[in-house]
Structures are given as structure tokens and as C-alpha cells.
PDB file of N, CA and C in Angstrom:
ATOM      1  N   MET A   1      71.410  61.116  86.109  1.00 52.00           N
ATOM      2  CA  MET A   1      69.998  61.357  86.354  1.00 52.00           C
ATOM      3  C   MET A   1      69.540  60.739  87.667  1.00 52.00           C
ATOM      4  N   ALA A   2      69.901  59.491  87.894  1.00 54.00           N
ATOM      5  CA  ALA A   2      69.478  58.824  89.118  1.00 54.00           C
ATOM      6  C   ALA A   2      70.093  59.498  90.336  1.00 54.00           C
ATOM      7  N   ASP A   3      71.317  60.023  90.167  1.00 59.00           N
ATOM      8  CA  ASP A   3      71.988  60.705  91.275  1.00 59.00           C
ATOM      9  C   ASP A   3      71.245  61.985  91.645  1.00 59.00           C
ATOM     10  N   ASP A   4      70.735  62.722  90.637  1.00 62.00           N
ATOM     11  CA  ASP A   4      69.970  63.942  90.892  1.00 62.00           C
ATOM     12  C   ASP A   4      68.677  63.628  91.635  1.00 62.00           C
ATOM     13  N   GLU A   5      68.029  62.543  91.236  1.00 64.00           N
ATOM     14  CA  GLU A   5      66.785  62.148  91.900  1.00 64.00           C
ATOM     15  C   GLU A   5      67.051  61.747  93.352  1.00 64.00           C
ATOM     16  N   GLY A   6      68.175  61.083  93.590  1.00 68.00           N
ATOM     17  CA  GLY A   6      68.546  60.691  94.947  1.00 68.00           C
ATOM     18  C   GLY A   6      68.795  61.903  95.829  1.00 68.00           C
ATOM     19  N   LYS A   7      69.479  62.912  95.267  1.00 71.00           N
ATOM     20  CA  LYS A   7      69.747  64.149  96.012  1.00 71.00           C
ATOM     21  C   LYS A   7      68.454  64.884  96.319  1.00 71.00           C
ATOM     22  N   ALA A   8      67.551  64.906  95.348  1.00 74.00           N
ATOM     23  CA  ALA A   8      66.269  65.584  95.562  1.00 74.00           C
ATOM     24  C   ALA A   8      65.473  64.889  96.661  1.00 74.00           C
ATOM     25  N   GLY A   9      65.548  63.561  96.695  1.00 80.00           N
ATOM     26  CA  GLY A   9      64.850  62.817  97.739  1.00 80.00           C
ATOM     27  C   GLY A   9      65.422  63.098  99.118  1.00 80.00           C
ATOM     28  N   VAL A  10      66.731  63.205  99.196  1.00 81.00           N
ATOM     29  CA  VAL A  10      67.384  63.507 100.477  1.00 81.00           C
ATOM     30  C   VAL A  10      67.010  64.909 100.938  1.00 81.00           C
ATOM     31  N   VAL A  11      67.028  65.858 100.021  1.00 80.00           N
ATOM     32  CA  VAL A  11      66.680  67.236 100.361  1.00 80.00           C
ATOM     33  C   VAL A  11      65.229  67.322 100.821  1.00 80.00           C
ATOM     34  N   SER A  12      64.328  66.646 100.135  1.00 84.00           N
ATOM     35  CA  SER A  12      62.918  66.712 100.525  1.00 84.00           C
ATOM     36  C   SER A  12      62.696  66.041 101.882  1.00 84.00           C
ATOM     37  N   ARG A  13      63.418  64.951 102.162  1.00 83.00           N
ATOM     38  CA  ARG A  13      63.304  64.311 103.475  1.00 83.00           C
ATOM     39  C   ARG A  13      63.849  65.214 104.577  1.00 83.00           C
ATOM     40  N   LEU A  14      64.954  65.900 104.293  1.00 77.00           N
ATOM     41  CA  LEU A  14      65.514  66.838 105.272  1.00 77.00           C
ATOM     42  C   LEU A  14      64.555  68.002 105.530  1.00 77.00           C
ATOM     43  N   ALA A  15      63.964  68.516 104.468  1.00 79.00           N
ATOM     44  CA  ALA A  15      63.015  69.621 104.624  1.00 79.00           C
ATOM     45  C   ALA A  15      61.793  69.181 105.417  1.00 79.00           C
ATOM     46  N   ALA A  16      61.282  67.987 105.139  1.00 83.00           N
ATOM     47  CA  ALA A  16      60.125  67.467 105.873  1.00 83.00           C
ATOM     48  C   ALA A  16      60.479  67.249 107.345  1.00 83.00           C
ATOM     49  N   SER A  17      61.675  66.762 107.596  1.00 78.00           N
ATOM     50  CA  SER A  17      62.125  66.550 108.974  1.00 78.00           C
ATOM     51  C   SER A  17      62.225  67.875 109.718  1.00 78.00           C
ATOM     52  N   GLN A  18      62.768  68.890 109.053  1.00 76.00           N
ATOM     53  CA  GLN A  18      62.902  70.203 109.673  1.00 76.00           C
ATOM     54  C   GLN A  18      61.536  70.795 109.989  1.00 76.00           C
ATOM     55  N   LYS A  19      60.584  70.653 109.074  1.00 82.00           N
ATOM     56  CA  LYS A  19      59.235  71.170 109.306  1.00 82.00           C
ATOM     57  C   LYS A  19      58.567  70.450 110.467  1.00 82.00           C
ATOM     58  N   ARG A  20      58.757  69.151 110.560  1.00 82.00           N
ATOM     59  CA  ARG A  20      58.188  68.371 111.656  1.00 82.00           C
ATOM     60  C   ARG A  20      58.784  68.815 112.993  1.00 82.00           C
ATOM     61  N   GLN A  21      60.104  69.002 113.021  1.00 77.00           N
ATOM     62  CA  GLN A  21      60.759  69.460 114.244  1.00 77.00           C
ATOM     63  C   GLN A  21      60.272  70.847 114.644  1.00 77.00           C
ATOM     64  N   ALA A  22      60.084  71.725 113.673  1.00 77.00           N
ATOM     65  CA  ALA A  22      59.598  73.077 113.966  1.00 77.00           C
ATOM     66  C   ALA A  22      58.192  73.029 114.553  1.00 77.00           C
ATOM     67  N   ARG A  23      57.321  72.183 113.992  1.00 83.00           N
ATOM     68  CA  ARG A  23      55.960  72.054 114.528  1.00 83.00           C
ATOM     69  C   ARG A  23      55.981  71.522 115.956  1.00 83.00           C
ATOM     70  N   GLU A  24      56.823  70.528 116.208  1.00 80.00           N
ATOM     71  CA  GLU A  24      56.923  69.964 117.559  1.00 80.00           C
ATOM     72  C   GLU A  24      57.476  70.988 118.541  1.00 80.00           C
ATOM     73  N   PHE A  25      58.435  71.778 118.108  1.00 76.00           N
ATOM     74  CA  PHE A  25      59.016  72.809 118.962  1.00 76.00           C
ATOM     75  C   PHE A  25      57.961  73.847 119.347  1.00 76.00           C
ATOM     76  N   VAL A  26      57.209  74.316 118.380  1.00 79.00           N
ATOM     77  CA  VAL A  26      56.165  75.304 118.655  1.00 79.00           C
ATOM     78  C   VAL A  26      55.089  74.702 119.561  1.00 79.00           C
ATOM     79  N   ALA A  27      54.719  73.463 119.324  1.00 81.00           N
ATOM     80  CA  ALA A  27      53.723  72.805 120.174  1.00 81.00           C
ATOM     81  C   ALA A  27      54.231  72.697 121.609  1.00 81.00           C
ATOM     82  N   ASP A  28      55.517  72.384 121.788  1.00 77.00           N
ATOM     83  CA  ASP A  28      56.087  72.321 123.132  1.00 77.00           C
ATOM     84  C   ASP A  28      56.071  73.691 123.807  1.00 77.00           C
ATOM     85  N   LEU A  29      56.390  74.727 123.056  1.00 75.00           N
ATOM     86  CA  LEU A  29      56.360  76.072 123.627  1.00 75.00           C
ATOM     87  C   LEU A  29      54.955  76.458 124.054  1.00 75.00           C
ATOM     88  N   VAL A  30      53.971  76.101 123.263  1.00 79.00           N
ATOM     89  CA  VAL A  30      52.575  76.409 123.613  1.00 79.00           C
ATOM     90  C   VAL A  30      52.172  75.672 124.890  1.00 79.00           C
ATOM     91  N   ARG A  31      52.606  74.412 125.012  1.00 77.00           N
ATOM     92  CA  ARG A  31      52.279  73.641 126.214  1.00 77.00           C
ATOM     93  C   ARG A  31      52.958  74.211 127.454  1.00 77.00           C
ATOM     94  N   MET A  32      54.061  74.925 127.284  1.00 76.00           N
ATOM     95  CA  MET A  32      54.804  75.468 128.420  1.00 76.00           C
ATOM     96  C   MET A  32      54.270  76.815 128.896  1.00 76.00           C
ATOM     97  N   ARG A  33      53.233  77.320 128.311  1.00 79.00           N
ATOM     98  CA  ARG A  33      52.720  78.640 128.670  1.00 79.00           C
ATOM     99  C   ARG A  33      52.319  78.736 130.137  1.00 79.00           C
ATOM    100  N   GLN A  34      51.909  77.645 130.736  1.00 79.00           N
ATOM    101  CA  GLN A  34      51.443  77.669 132.117  1.00 79.00           C
ATOM    102  C   GLN A  34      52.559  77.453 133.134  1.00 79.00           C
ATOM    103  N   LEU A  35      53.794  77.321 132.675  1.00 82.00           N
ATOM    104  CA  LEU A  35      54.896  77.037 133.594  1.00 82.00           C
ATOM    105  C   LEU A  35      55.158  78.193 134.552  1.00 82.00           C
ATOM    106  N   MET A  36      55.291  79.397 134.060  1.00 81.00           N
ATOM    107  CA  MET A  36      55.630  80.523 134.928  1.00 81.00           C
ATOM    108  C   MET A  36      54.566  80.804 135.988  1.00 81.00           C
ATOM    109  N   PRO A  37      53.284  80.872 135.637  1.00 85.00           N
ATOM    110  CA  PRO A  37      52.294  81.083 136.702  1.00 85.00           C
ATOM    111  C   PRO A  37      52.332  79.979 137.767  1.00 85.00           C
ATOM    112  N   LEU A  38      52.595  78.765 137.325  1.00 86.00           N
ATOM    113  CA  LEU A  38      52.665  77.659 138.264  1.00 86.00           C
ATOM    114  C   LEU A  38      53.878  77.795 139.176  1.00 86.00           C
ATOM    115  N   LEU A  39      55.013  78.191 138.625  1.00 83.00           N
ATOM    116  CA  LEU A  39      56.206  78.407 139.444  1.00 83.00           C
ATOM    117  C   LEU A  39      56.021  79.575 140.406  1.00 83.00           C
ATOM    118  N   MET A  40      55.359  80.617 139.972  1.00 85.00           N
ATOM    119  CA  MET A  40      55.174  81.801 140.800  1.00 85.00           C
ATOM    120  C   MET A  40      54.191  81.563 141.942  1.00 85.00           C
ATOM    121  N   LYS A  41      53.363  80.563 141.830  1.00 86.00           N
ATOM    122  CA  LYS A  41      52.400  80.277 142.893  1.00 86.00           C
ATOM    123  C   LYS A  41      53.114  80.035 144.215  1.00 86.00           C
ATOM    124  N   ARG A  42      54.177  79.272 144.181  1.00 83.00           N
ATOM    125  CA  ARG A  42      54.947  78.971 145.390  1.00 83.00           C
ATOM    126  C   ARG A  42      55.627  80.227 145.928  1.00 83.00           C
ATOM    127  N   ARG A  43      56.146  81.027 145.024  1.00 83.00           N
ATOM    128  CA  ARG A  43      56.832  82.256 145.447  1.00 83.00           C
ATOM    129  C   ARG A  43      55.856  83.253 146.054  1.00 83.00           C
ATOM    130  N   ASN A  44      54.633  83.254 145.589  1.00 86.00           N
ATOM    131  CA  ASN A  44      53.620  84.183 146.090  1.00 86.00           C
ATOM    132  C   ASN A  44      52.936  83.692 147.354  1.00 86.00           C
ATOM    133  N   GLY A  45      53.487  82.660 147.958  1.00 86.00           N
ATOM    134  CA  GLY A  45      52.971  82.203 149.240  1.00 86.00           C
ATOM    135  C   GLY A  45      52.028  81.023 149.166  1.00 86.00           C
ATOM    136  N   GLY A  46      51.709  80.552 147.997  1.00 88.00           N
ATOM    137  CA  GLY A  46      50.818  79.399 147.859  1.00 88.00           C
ATOM    138  C   GLY A  46      51.603  78.101 147.946  1.00 88.00           C
ATOM    139  N   SER A  47      50.898  77.024 147.876  1.00 90.00           N
ATOM    140  CA  SER A  47      51.567  75.718 147.831  1.00 90.00           C
ATOM    141  C   SER A  47      50.958  74.921 146.689  1.00 90.00           C
ATOM    142  N   TRP A  48      51.744  73.992 146.174  1.00 89.00           N
ATOM    143  CA  TRP A  48      51.317  73.198 145.041  1.00 89.00           C
ATOM    144  C   TRP A  48      50.519  71.990 145.502  1.00 89.00           C
ATOM    145  N   THR A  49      49.482  71.686 144.759  1.00 92.00           N
ATOM    146  CA  THR A  49      48.721  70.470 145.003  1.00 92.00           C
ATOM    147  C   THR A  49      49.451  69.314 144.310  1.00 92.00           C
ATOM    148  N   ALA A  50      48.996  68.106 144.561  1.00 93.00           N
ATOM    149  CA  ALA A  50      49.607  66.941 143.906  1.00 93.00           C
ATOM    150  C   ALA A  50      49.460  67.035 142.393  1.00 93.00           C
ATOM    151  N   GLU A  51      48.324  67.543 141.930  1.00 93.00           N
ATOM    152  CA  GLU A  51      48.099  67.713 140.489  1.00 93.00           C
ATOM    153  C   GLU A  51      49.060  68.740 139.904  1.00 93.00           C
ATOM    154  N   GLU A  52      49.284  69.831 140.625  1.00 91.00           N
ATOM    155  CA  GLU A  52      50.196  70.866 140.142  1.00 91.00           C
ATOM    156  C   GLU A  52      51.649  70.370 140.138  1.00 91.00           C
ATOM    157  N   THR A  53      52.013  69.568 141.121  1.00 91.00           N
ATOM    158  CA  THR A  53      53.351  68.989 141.145  1.00 91.00           C
ATOM    159  C   THR A  53      53.555  68.078 139.943  1.00 91.00           C
ATOM    160  N   SER A  54      52.537  67.304 139.615  1.00 93.00           N
ATOM    161  CA  SER A  54      52.598  66.450 138.433  1.00 93.00           C
ATOM    162  C   SER A  54      52.728  67.296 137.173  1.00 93.00           C
ATOM    163  N   GLU A  55      51.993  68.396 137.114  1.00 88.00           N
ATOM    164  CA  GLU A  55      52.074  69.305 135.971  1.00 88.00           C
ATOM    165  C   GLU A  55      53.468  69.926 135.868  1.00 88.00           C
ATOM    166  N   LEU A  56      54.062  70.266 137.000  1.00 88.00           N
ATOM    167  CA  LEU A  56      55.420  70.803 136.998  1.00 88.00           C
ATOM    168  C   LEU A  56      56.413  69.804 136.414  1.00 88.00           C
ATOM    169  N   LEU A  57      56.284  68.545 136.783  1.00 89.00           N
ATOM    170  CA  LEU A  57      57.162  67.516 136.231  1.00 89.00           C
ATOM    171  C   LEU A  57      56.987  67.390 134.723  1.00 89.00           C
ATOM    172  N   THR A  58      55.742  67.442 134.287  1.00 88.00           N
ATOM    173  CA  THR A  58      55.467  67.400 132.845  1.00 88.00           C
ATOM    174  C   THR A  58      56.103  68.593 132.142  1.00 88.00           C
ATOM    175  N   GLN A  59      55.960  69.783 132.742  1.00 85.00           N
ATOM    176  CA  GLN A  59      56.534  70.992 132.151  1.00 85.00           C
ATOM    177  C   GLN A  59      58.052  70.909 132.101  1.00 85.00           C
ATOM    178  N   MET A  60      58.677  70.329 133.110  1.00 84.00           N
ATOM    179  CA  MET A  60      60.138  70.194 133.114  1.00 84.00           C
ATOM    180  C   MET A  60      60.604  69.217 132.028  1.00 84.00           C
ATOM    181  N   ARG A  61      59.817  68.199 131.773  1.00 84.00           N
ATOM    182  CA  ARG A  61      60.158  67.278 130.683  1.00 84.00           C
ATOM    183  C   ARG A  61      60.082  67.986 129.334  1.00 84.00           C
ATOM    184  N   ILE A  62      59.057  68.805 129.167  1.00 80.00           N
ATOM    185  CA  ILE A  62      58.919  69.582 127.932  1.00 80.00           C
ATOM    186  C   ILE A  62      60.095  70.545 127.796  1.00 80.00           C
ATOM    187  N   LEU A  63      60.470  71.189 128.892  1.00 79.00           N
ATOM    188  CA  LEU A  63      61.589  72.120 128.869  1.00 79.00           C
ATOM    189  C   LEU A  63      62.887  71.420 128.481  1.00 79.00           C
ATOM    190  N   SER A  64      63.055  70.191 128.933  1.00 78.00           N
ATOM    191  CA  SER A  64      64.273  69.457 128.569  1.00 78.00           C
ATOM    192  C   SER A  64      64.311  69.126 127.082  1.00 78.00           C
ATOM    193  N   ARG A  65      63.144  69.015 126.452  1.00 76.00           N
ATOM    194  CA  ARG A  65      63.122  68.789 125.002  1.00 76.00           C
ATOM    195  C   ARG A  65      63.377  70.079 124.237  1.00 76.00           C
ATOM    196  N   VAL A  66      62.961  71.212 124.798  1.00 73.00           N
ATOM    197  CA  VAL A  66      63.091  72.497 124.123  1.00 73.00           C
ATOM    198  C   VAL A  66      64.501  73.067 124.274  1.00 73.00           C
ATOM    199  N   SER A  67      65.142  72.821 125.400  1.00 69.00           N
ATOM    200  CA  SER A  67      66.417  73.467 125.693  1.00 69.00           C
ATOM    201  C   SER A  67      67.517  73.214 124.658  1.00 69.00           C
ATOM    202  N   PRO A  68      67.603  72.056 124.008  1.00 68.00           N
ATOM    203  CA  PRO A  68      68.656  71.927 122.983  1.00 68.00           C
ATOM    204  C   PRO A  68      68.540  72.958 121.860  1.00 68.00           C
ATOM    205  N   TYR A  69      67.324  73.411 121.578  1.00 65.00           N
ATOM    206  CA  TYR A  69      67.152  74.425 120.542  1.00 65.00           C
ATOM    207  C   TYR A  69      67.713  75.764 120.989  1.00 65.00           C
ATOM    208  N   LEU A  70      67.822  75.962 122.295  1.00 68.00           N
ATOM    209  CA  LEU A  70      68.325  77.228 122.808  1.00 68.00           C
ATOM    210  C   LEU A  70      69.847  77.268 122.865  1.00 68.00           C
ATOM    211  N   LEU A  71      70.493  76.157 122.538  1.00 65.00           N
ATOM    212  CA  LEU A  71      71.948  76.106 122.554  1.00 65.00           C
ATOM    213  C   LEU A  71      72.583  77.055 121.545  1.00 65.00           C
ATOM    214  N   PHE A  72      71.820  77.454 120.528  1.00 64.00           N
ATOM    215  CA  PHE A  72      72.384  78.364 119.537  1.00 64.00           C
ATOM    216  C   PHE A  72      72.821  79.670 120.176  1.00 64.00           C
ATOM    217  N   LEU A  73      72.289  79.999 121.341  1.00 61.00           N
ATOM    218  CA  LEU A  73      72.716  81.212 122.038  1.00 61.00           C
ATOM    219  C   LEU A  73      74.152  81.082 122.566  1.00 61.00           C
ATOM    220  N   LEU A  74      74.610  79.849 122.753  1.00 63.00           N
ATOM    221  CA  LEU A  74      75.951  79.625 123.282  1.00 63.00           C
ATOM    222  C   LEU A  74      77.007  79.537 122.191  1.00 63.00           C
ATOM    223  N   LEU A  75      76.579  79.466 120.957  1.00 66.00           N
ATOM    224  CA  LEU A  75      77.524  79.319 119.852  1.00 66.00           C
ATOM    225  C   LEU A  75      78.290  80.621 119.603  1.00 66.00           C
ATOM    226  N   PRO A  76      79.527  80.519 119.120  1.00 69.00           N
ATOM    227  CA  PRO A  76      80.286  81.738 118.799  1.00 69.00           C
ATOM    228  C   PRO A  76      79.546  82.575 117.755  1.00 69.00           C
ATOM    229  N   GLY A  77      79.537  83.860 117.972  1.00 70.00           N
ATOM    230  CA  GLY A  77      78.874  84.766 117.046  1.00 70.00           C
ATOM    231  C   GLY A  77      77.411  85.004 117.367  1.00 70.00           C
ATOM    232  N   SER A  78      76.872  84.275 118.310  1.00 68.00           N
ATOM    233  CA  SER A  78      75.458  84.451 118.623  1.00 68.00           C
ATOM    234  C   SER A  78      75.201  85.770 119.343  1.00 68.00           C
ATOM    235  N   ALA A  79      76.235  86.356 119.945  1.00 68.00           N
ATOM    236  CA  ALA A  79      76.073  87.653 120.613  1.00 68.00           C
ATOM    237  C   ALA A  79      75.699  88.735 119.608  1.00 68.00           C
ATOM    238  N   VAL A  80      76.138  88.567 118.377  1.00 74.00           N
ATOM    239  CA  VAL A  80      75.794  89.535 117.332  1.00 74.00           C
ATOM    240  C   VAL A  80      74.293  89.491 117.054  1.00 74.00           C
ATOM    241  N   LEU A  81      73.712  88.303 117.132  1.00 73.00           N
ATOM    242  CA  LEU A  81      72.292  88.143 116.851  1.00 73.00           C
ATOM    243  C   LEU A  81      71.402  88.354 118.076  1.00 73.00           C
ATOM    244  N   LEU A  82      71.997  88.535 119.248  1.00 71.00           N
ATOM    245  CA  LEU A  82      71.222  88.654 120.476  1.00 71.00           C
ATOM    246  C   LEU A  82      70.177  89.776 120.437  1.00 71.00           C
ATOM    247  N   PRO A  83      70.494  90.966 119.910  1.00 77.00           N
ATOM    248  CA  PRO A  83      69.445  91.998 119.827  1.00 77.00           C
ATOM    249  C   PRO A  83      68.247  91.572 118.979  1.00 77.00           C
ATOM    250  N   ILE A  84      68.501  90.803 117.944  1.00 76.00           N
ATOM    251  CA  ILE A  84      67.409  90.309 117.100  1.00 76.00           C
ATOM    252  C   ILE A  84      66.567  89.318 117.884  1.00 76.00           C
ATOM    253  N   TYR A  85      67.224  88.411 118.611  1.00 70.00           N
ATOM    254  CA  TYR A  85      66.497  87.447 119.431  1.00 70.00           C
ATOM    255  C   TYR A  85      65.682  88.163 120.506  1.00 70.00           C
ATOM    256  N   ALA A  86      66.278  89.175 121.134  1.00 73.00           N
ATOM    257  CA  ALA A  86      65.579  89.895 122.194  1.00 73.00           C
ATOM    258  C   ALA A  86      64.335  90.591 121.649  1.00 73.00           C
ATOM    259  N   ARG A  87      64.447  91.188 120.504  1.00 76.00           N
ATOM    260  CA  ARG A  87      63.287  91.865 119.912  1.00 76.00           C
ATOM    261  C   ARG A  87      62.197  90.852 119.563  1.00 76.00           C
ATOM    262  N   TRP A  88      62.609  89.722 119.051  1.00 72.00           N
ATOM    263  CA  TRP A  88      61.654  88.683 118.685  1.00 72.00           C
ATOM    264  C   TRP A  88      60.946  88.129 119.924  1.00 72.00           C
ATOM    265  N   LEU A  89      61.690  87.979 121.006  1.00 71.00           N
ATOM    266  CA  LEU A  89      61.127  87.408 122.223  1.00 71.00           C
ATOM    267  C   LEU A  89      60.346  88.407 123.066  1.00 71.00           C
ATOM    268  N   ASP A  90      60.560  89.689 122.858  1.00 70.00           N
ATOM    269  CA  ASP A  90      59.920  90.699 123.684  1.00 70.00           C
ATOM    270  C   ASP A  90      58.446  90.832 123.318  1.00 70.00           C
ATOM    271  N   ARG A  91      57.622  90.215 124.103  1.00 63.00           N
ATOM    272  CA  ARG A  91      56.185  90.233 123.829  1.00 63.00           C
ATOM    273  C   ARG A  91      55.501  91.431 124.481  1.00 63.00           C
ATOM    274  N   ARG A  92      56.236  92.187 125.268  1.00 63.00           N
ATOM    275  CA  ARG A  92      55.639  93.336 125.936  1.00 63.00           C
ATOM    276  C   ARG A  92      55.436  94.506 124.981  1.00 63.00           C
ATOM    277  N   ARG A  93      56.020  94.435 123.809  1.00 64.00           N
ATOM    278  CA  ARG A  93      55.831  95.493 122.831  1.00 64.00           C
ATOM    279  C   ARG A  93      54.388  95.541 122.369  1.00 64.00           C
ATOM    280  N   LYS A  94      53.733  94.379 122.356  1.00 64.00           N
ATOM    281  CA  LYS A  94      52.368  94.292 121.857  1.00 64.00           C
ATOM    282  C   LYS A  94      51.412  94.328 123.043  1.00 64.00           C
ATOM    283  N   PRO A  95      50.356  95.139 122.958  1.00 64.00           N
ATOM    284  CA  PRO A  95      49.372  95.156 124.054  1.00 64.00           C
ATOM    285  C   PRO A  95      48.643  93.830 124.146  1.00 64.00           C
ATOM    286  N   ARG A  96      48.299  93.440 125.360  1.00 63.00           N
ATOM    287  CA  ARG A  96      47.568  92.203 125.566  1.00 63.00           C
ATOM    288  C   ARG A  96      46.099  92.382 125.217  1.00 63.00           C
ATOM    289  N   ASN A  97      45.528  91.344 124.673  1.00 69.00           N
ATOM    290  CA  ASN A  97      44.099  91.388 124.347  1.00 69.00           C
ATOM    291  C   ASN A  97      43.295  91.002 125.568  1.00 69.00           C
ATOM    292  N   GLY A  98      42.230  91.716 125.838  1.00 60.00           N
ATOM    293  CA  GLY A  98      41.309  91.347 126.902  1.00 60.00           C
ATOM    294  C   GLY A  98      41.790  91.668 128.299  1.00 60.00           C
ATOM    295  N   VAL A  99      42.816  92.514 128.444  1.00 51.00           N
ATOM    296  CA  VAL A  99      43.317  92.839 129.797  1.00 51.00           C
ATOM    297  C   VAL A  99      42.967  94.264 130.113  1.00 51.00           C
TER     298      VAL A  99
END
């Protein structure tokens, strides 16, 4: 009986940890929404201000936290799932609101 309760506690802690990691991952992705426009500013002939350079550094730190989650693409067999990932990531399928 005590062993079953111990296993249930471990499972619930693992589930809570996974949910916390998922929330943090999504929050990081939301914070990174401004990365591409900021990067494109330089390419489009503009220059970055000191504030924008600081923001770029912040965005790169966020990206370094997110990138380990993207390692699953490098795992064997992930090529089979690539079409599913591409469909999930393709946001152009949905029309933009307010544009």
C-alpha cells in the first residue's frame, strides 16, 4: 500500500513538473514574438537603438532556453513526424485578424 502511494506521488510530481515546463515554454514563445521584426529592421536598412540591442540580447537568452525543446527534430524517426510539425507550425493557413 505504501509503495502504491509513493508511486502515485512520484507520478503526480512528474505531471506537475511537465505542466510547469509546458507553461514556461509557451510563455517564452509568446515573449519571442517580436524577435523577427526586430531582426528584419537591420536587413531592411534600419539600425538598432541601444534599447533594441538590449531587447535582442534578451530574445537570444529566451531562444537559448527554448532551443532544447526543438532537439526532438534531430532524434531518429522525427522525419516521419515532420509533416505533422509543419502543419502545426504553419500559421499562414489561418487568415490574420485585423489586417
